[in-house]
Tab-separated table of N, CA, C and O in Angstrom:
chain	number	residue	atom	x	y	z
A	1	MET	N	154.008	133.482	80.247
A	1	MET	CA	153.843	132.492	79.198
A	1	MET	C	154.612	131.230	79.573
A	1	MET	O	155.558	131.264	80.330
A	2	ASN	N	154.246	130.146	78.957
A	2	ASN	CA	154.904	128.904	79.315
A	2	ASN	C	156.142	128.641	78.450
A	2	ASN	O	156.392	129.322	77.455
A	3	GLU	N	156.874	127.642	78.847
A	3	GLU	CA	158.150	127.314	78.208
A	3	GLU	C	157.977	126.903	76.744
A	3	GLU	O	158.790	127.263	75.897
A	4	ILE	N	156.931	126.148	76.437
A	4	ILE	CA	156.696	125.720	75.046
A	4	ILE	C	156.399	126.930	74.175
A	4	ILE	O	156.943	127.066	73.073
A	5	TYR	N	155.538	127.824	74.655
A	5	TYR	CA	155.229	129.055	73.918
A	5	TYR	C	156.509	129.847	73.657
A	5	TYR	O	156.762	130.273	72.531
A	6	GLU	N	157.305	130.062	74.678
A	6	GLU	CA	158.538	130.849	74.534
A	6	GLU	C	159.500	130.199	73.542
A	6	GLU	O	160.125	130.887	72.733
A	7	SER	N	159.616	128.883	73.594
A	7	SER	CA	160.494	128.162	72.675
A	7	SER	C	160.025	128.316	71.227
A	7	SER	O	160.829	128.594	70.323
A	8	GLU	N	158.738	128.158	70.999
A	8	GLU	CA	158.190	128.296	69.645
A	8	GLU	C	158.297	129.738	69.155
A	8	GLU	O	158.629	129.983	67.993
A	9	LEU	N	158.031	130.690	70.039
A	9	LEU	CA	158.150	132.101	69.673
A	9	LEU	C	159.591	132.439	69.313
A	9	LEU	O	159.843	133.099	68.300
A	10	ASP	N	160.550	131.983	70.113
A	10	ASP	CA	161.965	132.219	69.804
A	10	ASP	C	162.320	131.658	68.436
A	10	ASP	O	163.017	132.302	67.644
A	11	TYR	N	161.840	130.444	68.150
A	11	TYR	CA	162.106	129.815	66.853
A	11	TYR	C	161.550	130.667	65.712
A	11	TYR	O	162.235	130.918	64.711
A	12	LEU	N	160.301	131.125	65.838
A	12	LEU	CA	159.682	131.920	64.784
A	12	LEU	C	160.413	133.238	64.558
A	12	LEU	O	160.595	133.661	63.418
A	13	VAL	N	160.844	133.878	65.630
A	13	VAL	CA	161.563	135.148	65.508
A	13	VAL	C	162.925	134.924	64.851
A	13	VAL	O	163.322	135.686	63.959
A	14	ARG	N	163.637	133.885	65.256
A	14	ARG	CA	164.923	133.574	64.624
A	14	ARG	C	164.731	133.274	63.137
A	14	ARG	O	165.503	133.731	62.309
A	15	TYR	N	163.697	132.518	62.828
A	15	TYR	CA	163.385	132.194	61.435
A	15	TYR	C	163.112	133.484	60.655
A	15	TYR	O	163.612	133.674	59.547
A	16	GLY	N	162.304	134.371	61.234
A	16	GLY	CA	161.955	135.630	60.588
A	16	GLY	C	163.142	136.553	60.384
A	16	GLY	O	163.106	137.446	59.533
A	17	ASP	N	164.214	136.351	61.147
A	17	ASP	CA	165.437	137.133	60.957
A	17	ASP	C	166.221	136.684	59.730
A	17	ASP	O	167.039	137.430	59.205
A	18	THR	N	165.991	135.451	59.287
A	18	THR	CA	166.764	134.913	58.165
A	18	THR	C	165.960	134.767	56.888
A	18	THR	O	166.524	134.779	55.800
A	19	SER	N	164.654	134.620	57.007
A	19	SER	CA	163.811	134.367	55.843
A	19	SER	C	162.364	134.693	56.194
A	19	SER	O	162.005	134.735	57.366
A	20	ALA	N	161.563	134.872	55.164
A	20	ALA	CA	160.138	135.094	55.404
A	20	ALA	C	159.514	133.827	55.980
A	20	ALA	O	159.819	132.719	55.558
A	21	VAL	N	158.673	134.011	56.964
A	21	VAL	CA	157.963	132.905	57.600
A	21	VAL	C	156.573	132.837	56.978
A	21	VAL	O	155.829	133.807	57.025
A	22	TYR	N	156.254	131.701	56.390
A	22	TYR	CA	154.916	131.564	55.840
A	22	TYR	C	154.006	130.923	56.882
A	22	TYR	O	154.463	130.368	57.885
A	23	PHE	N	152.716	131.028	56.659
A	23	PHE	CA	151.736	130.708	57.692
A	23	PHE	C	151.805	129.256	58.163
A	23	PHE	O	151.528	128.966	59.319
A	24	THR	N	152.185	128.345	57.288
A	24	THR	CA	152.238	126.934	57.679
A	24	THR	C	153.231	126.710	58.820
A	24	THR	O	152.973	125.910	59.727
A	25	ILE	N	154.342	127.418	58.788
A	25	ILE	CA	155.338	127.298	59.860
A	25	ILE	C	154.750	127.822	61.172
A	25	ILE	O	154.916	127.220	62.233
A	26	LEU	N	154.042	128.934	61.088
A	26	LEU	CA	153.366	129.489	62.262
A	26	LEU	C	152.312	128.511	62.777
A	26	LEU	O	152.210	128.279	63.988
A	27	TRP	N	151.544	127.923	61.883
A	27	TRP	CA	150.501	126.970	62.281
A	27	TRP	C	151.111	125.781	63.007
A	27	TRP	O	150.589	125.334	64.034
A	28	ASP	N	152.221	125.266	62.486
A	28	ASP	CA	152.892	124.137	63.138
A	28	ASP	C	153.321	124.504	64.561
A	28	ASP	O	153.159	123.713	65.496
A	29	ALA	N	153.863	125.705	64.721
A	29	ALA	CA	154.272	126.165	66.049
A	29	ALA	C	153.056	126.294	66.964
A	29	ALA	O	153.104	125.924	68.145
A	30	ALA	N	151.959	126.813	66.432
A	30	ALA	CA	150.741	126.981	67.227
A	30	ALA	C	150.165	125.628	67.652
A	30	ALA	O	149.645	125.495	68.764
A	31	GLU	N	150.255	124.624	66.795
A	31	GLU	CA	149.805	123.287	67.170
A	31	GLU	C	150.626	122.752	68.346
A	31	GLU	O	150.079	122.114	69.252
A	32	THR	N	151.921	123.026	68.326
A	32	THR	CA	152.781	122.605	69.434
A	32	THR	C	152.379	123.310	70.720
A	32	THR	O	152.278	122.693	71.780
A	33	VAL	N	152.127	124.614	70.626
A	33	VAL	CA	151.725	125.396	71.805
A	33	VAL	C	150.378	124.914	72.335
A	33	VAL	O	150.198	124.754	73.545
A	34	ALA	N	149.427	124.680	71.438
A	34	ALA	CA	148.080	124.267	71.850
A	34	ALA	C	148.077	122.851	72.421
A	34	ALA	O	147.265	122.539	73.290
A	35	GLY	N	148.967	122.005	71.943
A	35	GLY	CA	149.044	120.627	72.432
A	35	GLY	C	148.422	119.634	71.462
A	35	GLY	O	147.507	119.971	70.711
A	36	ASP	N	148.940	118.426	71.489
A	36	ASP	CA	148.454	117.357	70.610
A	36	ASP	C	146.952	117.161	70.750
A	36	ASP	O	146.426	117.119	71.860
A	37	GLY	N	146.296	117.061	69.611
A	37	GLY	CA	144.866	116.776	69.608
A	37	GLY	C	143.970	117.949	69.952
A	37	GLY	O	142.769	117.770	70.121
A	38	SER	N	144.546	119.137	70.047
A	38	SER	CA	143.736	120.316	70.376
A	38	SER	C	142.799	120.660	69.231
A	38	SER	O	143.149	120.483	68.059
A	39	PRO	N	141.621	121.176	69.544
A	39	PRO	CA	140.709	121.593	68.482
A	39	PRO	C	141.275	122.786	67.710
A	39	PRO	O	142.119	123.536	68.217
A	40	VAL	N	140.802	122.951	66.494
A	40	VAL	CA	141.272	124.025	65.623
A	40	VAL	C	141.143	125.380	66.308
A	40	VAL	O	142.026	126.231	66.188
A	41	SER	N	140.077	125.593	67.053
A	41	SER	CA	139.877	126.888	67.718
A	41	SER	C	141.010	127.189	68.705
A	41	SER	O	141.441	128.337	68.833
A	42	ASP	N	141.514	126.169	69.392
A	42	ASP	CA	142.631	126.368	70.319
A	42	ASP	C	143.925	126.677	69.568
A	42	ASP	O	144.731	127.495	70.016
A	43	VAL	N	144.103	126.032	68.432
A	43	VAL	CA	145.298	126.301	67.625
A	43	VAL	C	145.220	127.714	67.057
A	43	VAL	O	146.209	128.449	67.046
A	44	GLN	N	144.041	128.124	66.625
A	44	GLN	CA	143.872	129.487	66.123
A	44	GLN	C	144.180	130.508	67.215
A	44	GLN	O	144.810	131.533	66.958
A	45	GLU	N	143.750	130.226	68.423
A	45	GLU	CA	144.048	131.106	69.557
A	45	GLU	C	145.559	131.171	69.796
A	45	GLU	O	146.106	132.244	70.069
A	46	ALA	N	146.230	130.047	69.672
A	46	ALA	CA	147.692	130.016	69.824
A	46	ALA	C	148.367	130.804	68.704
A	46	ALA	O	149.377	131.479	68.935
A	47	VAL	N	147.809	130.750	67.494
A	47	VAL	CA	148.341	131.548	66.376
A	47	VAL	C	148.328	133.018	66.748
A	47	VAL	O	149.326	133.726	66.612
A	48	VAL	N	147.185	133.494	67.225
A	48	VAL	CA	147.052	134.916	67.568
A	48	VAL	C	148.040	135.287	68.675
A	48	VAL	O	148.681	136.331	68.622
A	49	GLY	N	148.194	134.430	69.665
A	49	GLY	CA	149.155	134.694	70.736
A	49	GLY	C	150.581	134.767	70.219
A	49	GLY	O	151.349	135.659	70.599
A	50	LEU	N	150.941	133.841	69.335
A	50	LEU	CA	152.296	133.851	68.768
A	50	LEU	C	152.523	135.072	67.887
A	50	LEU	O	153.589	135.690	67.938
A	51	VAL	N	151.531	135.440	67.090
A	51	VAL	CA	151.675	136.633	66.243
A	51	VAL	C	151.861	137.869	67.114
A	51	VAL	O	152.709	138.718	66.835
A	52	GLY	N	151.098	137.974	68.195
A	52	GLY	CA	151.279	139.095	69.116
A	52	GLY	C	152.700	139.147	69.656
A	52	GLY	O	153.328	140.205	69.700
A	53	GLY	N	153.229	137.999	70.057
A	53	GLY	CA	154.604	137.929	70.537
A	53	GLY	C	155.613	138.281	69.452
A	53	GLY	O	156.606	138.959	69.716
A	54	MET	N	155.353	137.818	68.231
A	54	MET	CA	156.247	138.138	67.120
A	54	MET	C	156.264	139.646	66.853
A	54	MET	O	157.330	140.235	66.638
A	55	LEU	N	155.083	140.259	66.875
A	55	LEU	CA	155.007	141.712	66.667
A	55	LEU	C	155.787	142.451	67.745
A	55	LEU	O	156.508	143.411	67.461
A	56	ASP	N	155.660	141.994	68.981
A	56	ASP	CA	156.368	142.619	70.096
A	56	ASP	C	157.881	142.509	69.945
A	56	ASP	O	158.618	143.307	70.516
A	57	ARG	N	158.331	141.531	69.184
A	57	ARG	CA	159.774	141.312	68.986
A	57	ARG	C	160.266	141.807	67.630
A	57	ARG	O	161.357	141.453	67.185
A	58	GLY	N	159.476	142.621	66.966
A	58	GLY	CA	159.953	143.282	65.749
A	58	GLY	C	159.663	142.599	64.432
A	58	GLY	O	160.128	143.037	63.385
A	59	ILE	N	158.890	141.523	64.469
A	59	ILE	CA	158.512	140.867	63.220
A	59	ILE	C	157.425	141.701	62.551
A	59	ILE	O	156.504	142.181	63.200
A	60	ARG	N	157.563	141.865	61.242
A	60	ARG	CA	156.556	142.586	60.465
A	60	ARG	C	155.608	141.575	59.832
A	60	ARG	O	156.013	140.486	59.452
A	61	VAL	N	154.358	141.961	59.705
A	61	VAL	CA	153.329	141.119	59.113
A	61	VAL	C	152.834	141.807	57.855
A	61	VAL	O	152.597	143.015	57.851
A	62	GLY	N	152.702	141.026	56.788
A	62	GLY	CA	152.198	141.613	55.560
A	62	GLY	C	152.123	140.611	54.433
A	62	GLY	O	152.084	139.402	54.652
A	63	ASP	N	152.137	141.159	53.241
A	63	ASP	CA	152.073	140.342	52.035
A	63	ASP	C	153.483	140.083	51.533
A	63	ASP	O	154.374	140.912	51.704
A	64	VAL	N	153.671	138.937	50.907
A	64	VAL	CA	154.986	138.612	50.371
A	64	VAL	C	155.338	139.638	49.295
A	64	VAL	O	154.486	140.052	48.518
A	65	SER	N	156.577	140.089	49.311
A	65	SER	CA	157.021	141.132	48.394
A	65	SER	C	157.632	140.534	47.137
A	65	SER	O	158.416	139.591	47.215
A	66	PRO	N	157.331	141.126	45.983
A	66	PRO	CA	157.969	140.681	44.746
A	66	PRO	C	159.341	141.333	44.544
A	66	PRO	O	160.074	140.969	43.630
A	67	ARG	N	159.696	142.282	45.418
A	67	ARG	CA	160.935	143.042	45.256
A	67	ARG	C	162.113	142.329	45.903
A	67	ARG	O	162.013	141.825	47.034
A	68	GLU	N	163.230	142.307	45.201
A	68	GLU	CA	164.464	141.698	45.698
A	68	GLU	C	164.912	142.395	46.983
A	68	GLU	O	164.903	143.623	47.075
A	69	GLY	N	165.273	141.607	47.976
A	69	GLY	CA	165.777	142.150	49.229
A	69	GLY	C	164.702	142.564	50.216
A	69	GLY	O	164.993	142.962	51.337
A	70	GLU	N	163.452	142.497	49.803
A	70	GLU	CA	162.342	142.832	50.697
A	70	GLU	C	161.462	141.592	50.821
A	70	GLU	O	160.889	141.143	49.834
A	71	GLU	N	161.408	141.028	51.995
A	71	GLU	CA	160.661	139.788	52.196
A	71	GLU	C	159.144	140.021	52.236
A	71	GLU	O	158.392	139.262	51.670
A	72	VAL	N	158.746	141.072	52.961
A	72	VAL	CA	157.334	141.306	53.237
A	72	VAL	C	157.003	142.773	53.026
A	72	VAL	O	157.782	143.654	53.408
A	73	ILE	N	155.868	143.042	52.425
A	73	ILE	CA	155.319	144.397	52.365
A	73	ILE	C	154.386	144.523	53.565
A	73	ILE	O	153.314	143.900	53.596
A	74	PRO	N	154.808	145.270	54.587
A	74	PRO	CA	154.039	145.304	55.834
A	74	PRO	C	152.644	145.903	55.662
A	74	PRO	O	152.444	146.826	54.871
A	75	TRP	N	151.719	145.345	56.405
A	75	TRP	CA	150.390	145.923	56.466
A	75	TRP	C	150.488	147.223	57.253
A	75	TRP	O	151.201	147.313	58.249
A	76	ASP	N	149.768	148.225	56.833
A	76	ASP	CA	149.738	149.504	57.537
A	76	ASP	C	148.596	149.472	58.552
A	76	ASP	O	147.580	150.138	58.397
A	77	LEU	N	148.791	148.640	59.583
A	77	LEU	CA	147.763	148.429	60.602
A	77	LEU	C	148.403	148.457	61.980
A	77	LEU	O	149.581	148.141	62.136
A	78	SER	N	147.601	148.787	62.975
A	78	SER	CA	148.071	148.709	64.357
A	78	SER	C	148.227	147.251	64.756
A	78	SER	O	147.733	146.339	64.074
A	79	ARG	N	148.869	147.030	65.880
A	79	ARG	CA	149.052	145.674	66.406
A	79	ARG	C	147.707	144.974	66.550
A	79	ARG	O	147.521	143.831	66.123
A	80	GLU	N	146.755	145.637	67.166
A	80	GLU	CA	145.435	145.041	67.377
A	80	GLU	C	144.722	144.777	66.057
A	80	GLU	O	144.041	143.749	65.911
A	81	GLU	N	144.861	145.687	65.099
A	81	GLU	CA	144.232	145.481	63.796
A	81	GLU	C	144.827	144.269	63.076
A	81	GLU	O	144.097	143.508	62.428
A	82	VAL	N	146.140	144.082	63.194
A	82	VAL	CA	146.786	142.910	62.598
A	82	VAL	C	146.209	141.638	63.206
A	82	VAL	O	145.837	140.698	62.492
A	83	LEU	N	146.139	141.597	64.525
A	83	LEU	CA	145.628	140.408	65.198
A	83	LEU	C	144.177	140.123	64.818
A	83	LEU	O	143.807	138.968	64.544
A	84	HIS	N	143.357	141.155	64.757
A	84	HIS	CA	141.949	140.974	64.378
A	84	HIS	C	141.823	140.512	62.925
A	84	HIS	O	140.993	139.662	62.607
A	85	ARG	N	142.660	141.075	62.056
A	85	ARG	CA	142.608	140.681	60.647
A	85	ARG	C	142.967	139.202	60.488
A	85	ARG	O	142.295	138.470	59.760
A	86	ILE	N	144.005	138.765	61.174
A	86	ILE	CA	144.404	137.358	61.087
A	86	ILE	C	143.304	136.463	61.647
A	86	ILE	O	142.950	135.444	61.040
A	87	GLU	N	142.732	136.842	62.787
A	87	GLU	CA	141.617	136.066	63.362
A	87	GLU	C	140.465	135.962	62.365
A	87	GLU	O	139.922	134.879	62.133
A	88	ARG	N	140.095	137.088	61.796
A	88	ARG	CA	138.972	137.138	60.857
A	88	ARG	C	139.255	136.286	59.619
A	88	ARG	O	138.409	135.516	59.168
A	89	GLU	N	140.465	136.398	59.086
A	89	GLU	CA	140.783	135.650	57.875
A	89	GLU	C	140.903	134.153	58.132
A	89	GLU	O	140.576	133.353	57.254
A	90	MET	N	141.342	133.745	59.322
A	90	MET	CA	141.348	132.311	59.628
A	90	MET	C	139.919	131.771	59.618
A	90	MET	O	139.688	130.641	59.181
A	91	GLN	N	138.969	132.570	60.093
A	91	GLN	CA	137.569	132.138	60.132
A	91	GLN	C	136.979	131.985	58.725
A	91	GLN	O	135.984	131.282	58.544
A	92	MET	N	137.578	132.628	57.746
A	92	MET	CA	137.064	132.597	56.375
A	92	MET	C	137.485	131.332	55.617
A	92	MET	O	137.000	131.096	54.514
A	93	HIS	N	138.378	130.534	56.186
A	93	HIS	CA	138.880	129.333	55.521
A	93	HIS	C	138.493	128.098	56.325
A	93	HIS	O	138.626	128.076	57.541
A	94	ASP	N	138.044	127.072	55.622
A	94	ASP	CA	137.698	125.812	56.276
A	94	ASP	C	138.918	124.946	56.534
A	94	ASP	O	138.950	124.173	57.484
A	95	ASP	N	139.922	125.070	55.682
A	95	ASP	CA	141.103	124.218	55.749
A	95	ASP	C	142.321	125.052	56.155
A	95	ASP	O	142.676	126.002	55.468
A	96	PRO	N	142.971	124.707	57.276
A	96	PRO	CA	144.145	125.468	57.703
A	96	PRO	C	145.257	125.548	56.651
A	96	PRO	O	146.055	126.482	56.678
A	97	SER	N	145.296	124.629	55.694
A	97	SER	CA	146.317	124.734	54.648
A	97	SER	C	146.081	125.960	53.760
A	97	SER	O	147.003	126.435	53.097
A	98	ASP	N	144.863	126.494	53.770
A	98	ASP	CA	144.561	127.704	53.003
A	98	ASP	C	145.031	128.974	53.709
A	98	ASP	O	145.029	130.053	53.120
A	99	TYR	N	145.453	128.860	54.957
A	99	TYR	CA	145.900	130.026	55.714
A	99	TYR	C	147.156	130.649	55.110
A	99	TYR	O	147.478	131.798	55.389
A	100	ILE	N	147.869	129.894	54.289
A	100	ILE	CA	149.090	130.416	53.679
A	100	ILE	C	148.812	131.695	52.891
A	100	ILE	O	149.684	132.525	52.710
A	101	ASN	N	147.569	131.881	52.475
A	101	ASN	CA	147.206	133.075	51.719
A	101	ASN	C	146.926	134.287	52.598
A	101	ASN	O	146.692	135.376	52.091
A	102	ILE	N	146.942	134.112	53.906
A	102	ILE	CA	146.599	135.215	54.807
A	102	ILE	C	147.711	136.245	54.879
A	102	ILE	O	147.487	137.433	54.669
A	103	CYS	N	148.929	135.813	55.216
A	103	CYS	CA	150.030	136.761	55.385
A	103	CYS	C	151.359	136.036	55.540
A	103	CYS	O	151.385	134.809	55.642
A	104	TRP	N	152.422	136.825	55.593
A	104	TRP	CA	153.779	136.338	55.800
A	104	TRP	C	154.399	137.175	56.908
A	104	TRP	O	153.887	138.242	57.250
A	105	PHE	N	155.529	136.721	57.438
A	105	PHE	CA	156.177	137.367	58.572
A	105	PHE	C	157.674	137.475	58.305
A	105	PHE	O	158.287	136.540	57.791
A	106	SER	N	158.283	138.624	58.672
A	106	SER	CA	159.716	138.795	58.476
A	106	SER	C	160.197	140.038	59.227
A	106	SER	O	159.420	140.928	59.540
A	107	THR	N	161.514	140.075	59.491
A	107	THR	CA	162.094	141.302	60.030
A	107	THR	C	162.634	142.169	58.894
A	107	THR	O	163.060	143.290	59.143
A	108	ARG	N	162.630	141.639	57.694
A	108	ARG	CA	163.172	142.407	56.551
A	108	ARG	C	162.103	143.023	55.713
A	108	ARG	O	161.078	142.536	55.472
């Protein structure tokens, strides 16, 4: 992987250690990885790559939890199923600002 990807992935993992990461933060990181002016499809591909890296580093993916002390209710899915679900749900929205409804990320 390249240096920009690694830097953004490190940032997301550190963020996920302290607080739940919502999709907009991930999208911003993916835009950086994809490069200025990249088409949405390239940014979406970068999202999937970053999520894969986050999963490999212990970040959980799921729905935001209403319970105190629990950031995310993890999806009961395999790594590949998580990635496919995120890909599929991004395709269901026309506006990337709607991606916030897809999922959240956290180590807690």
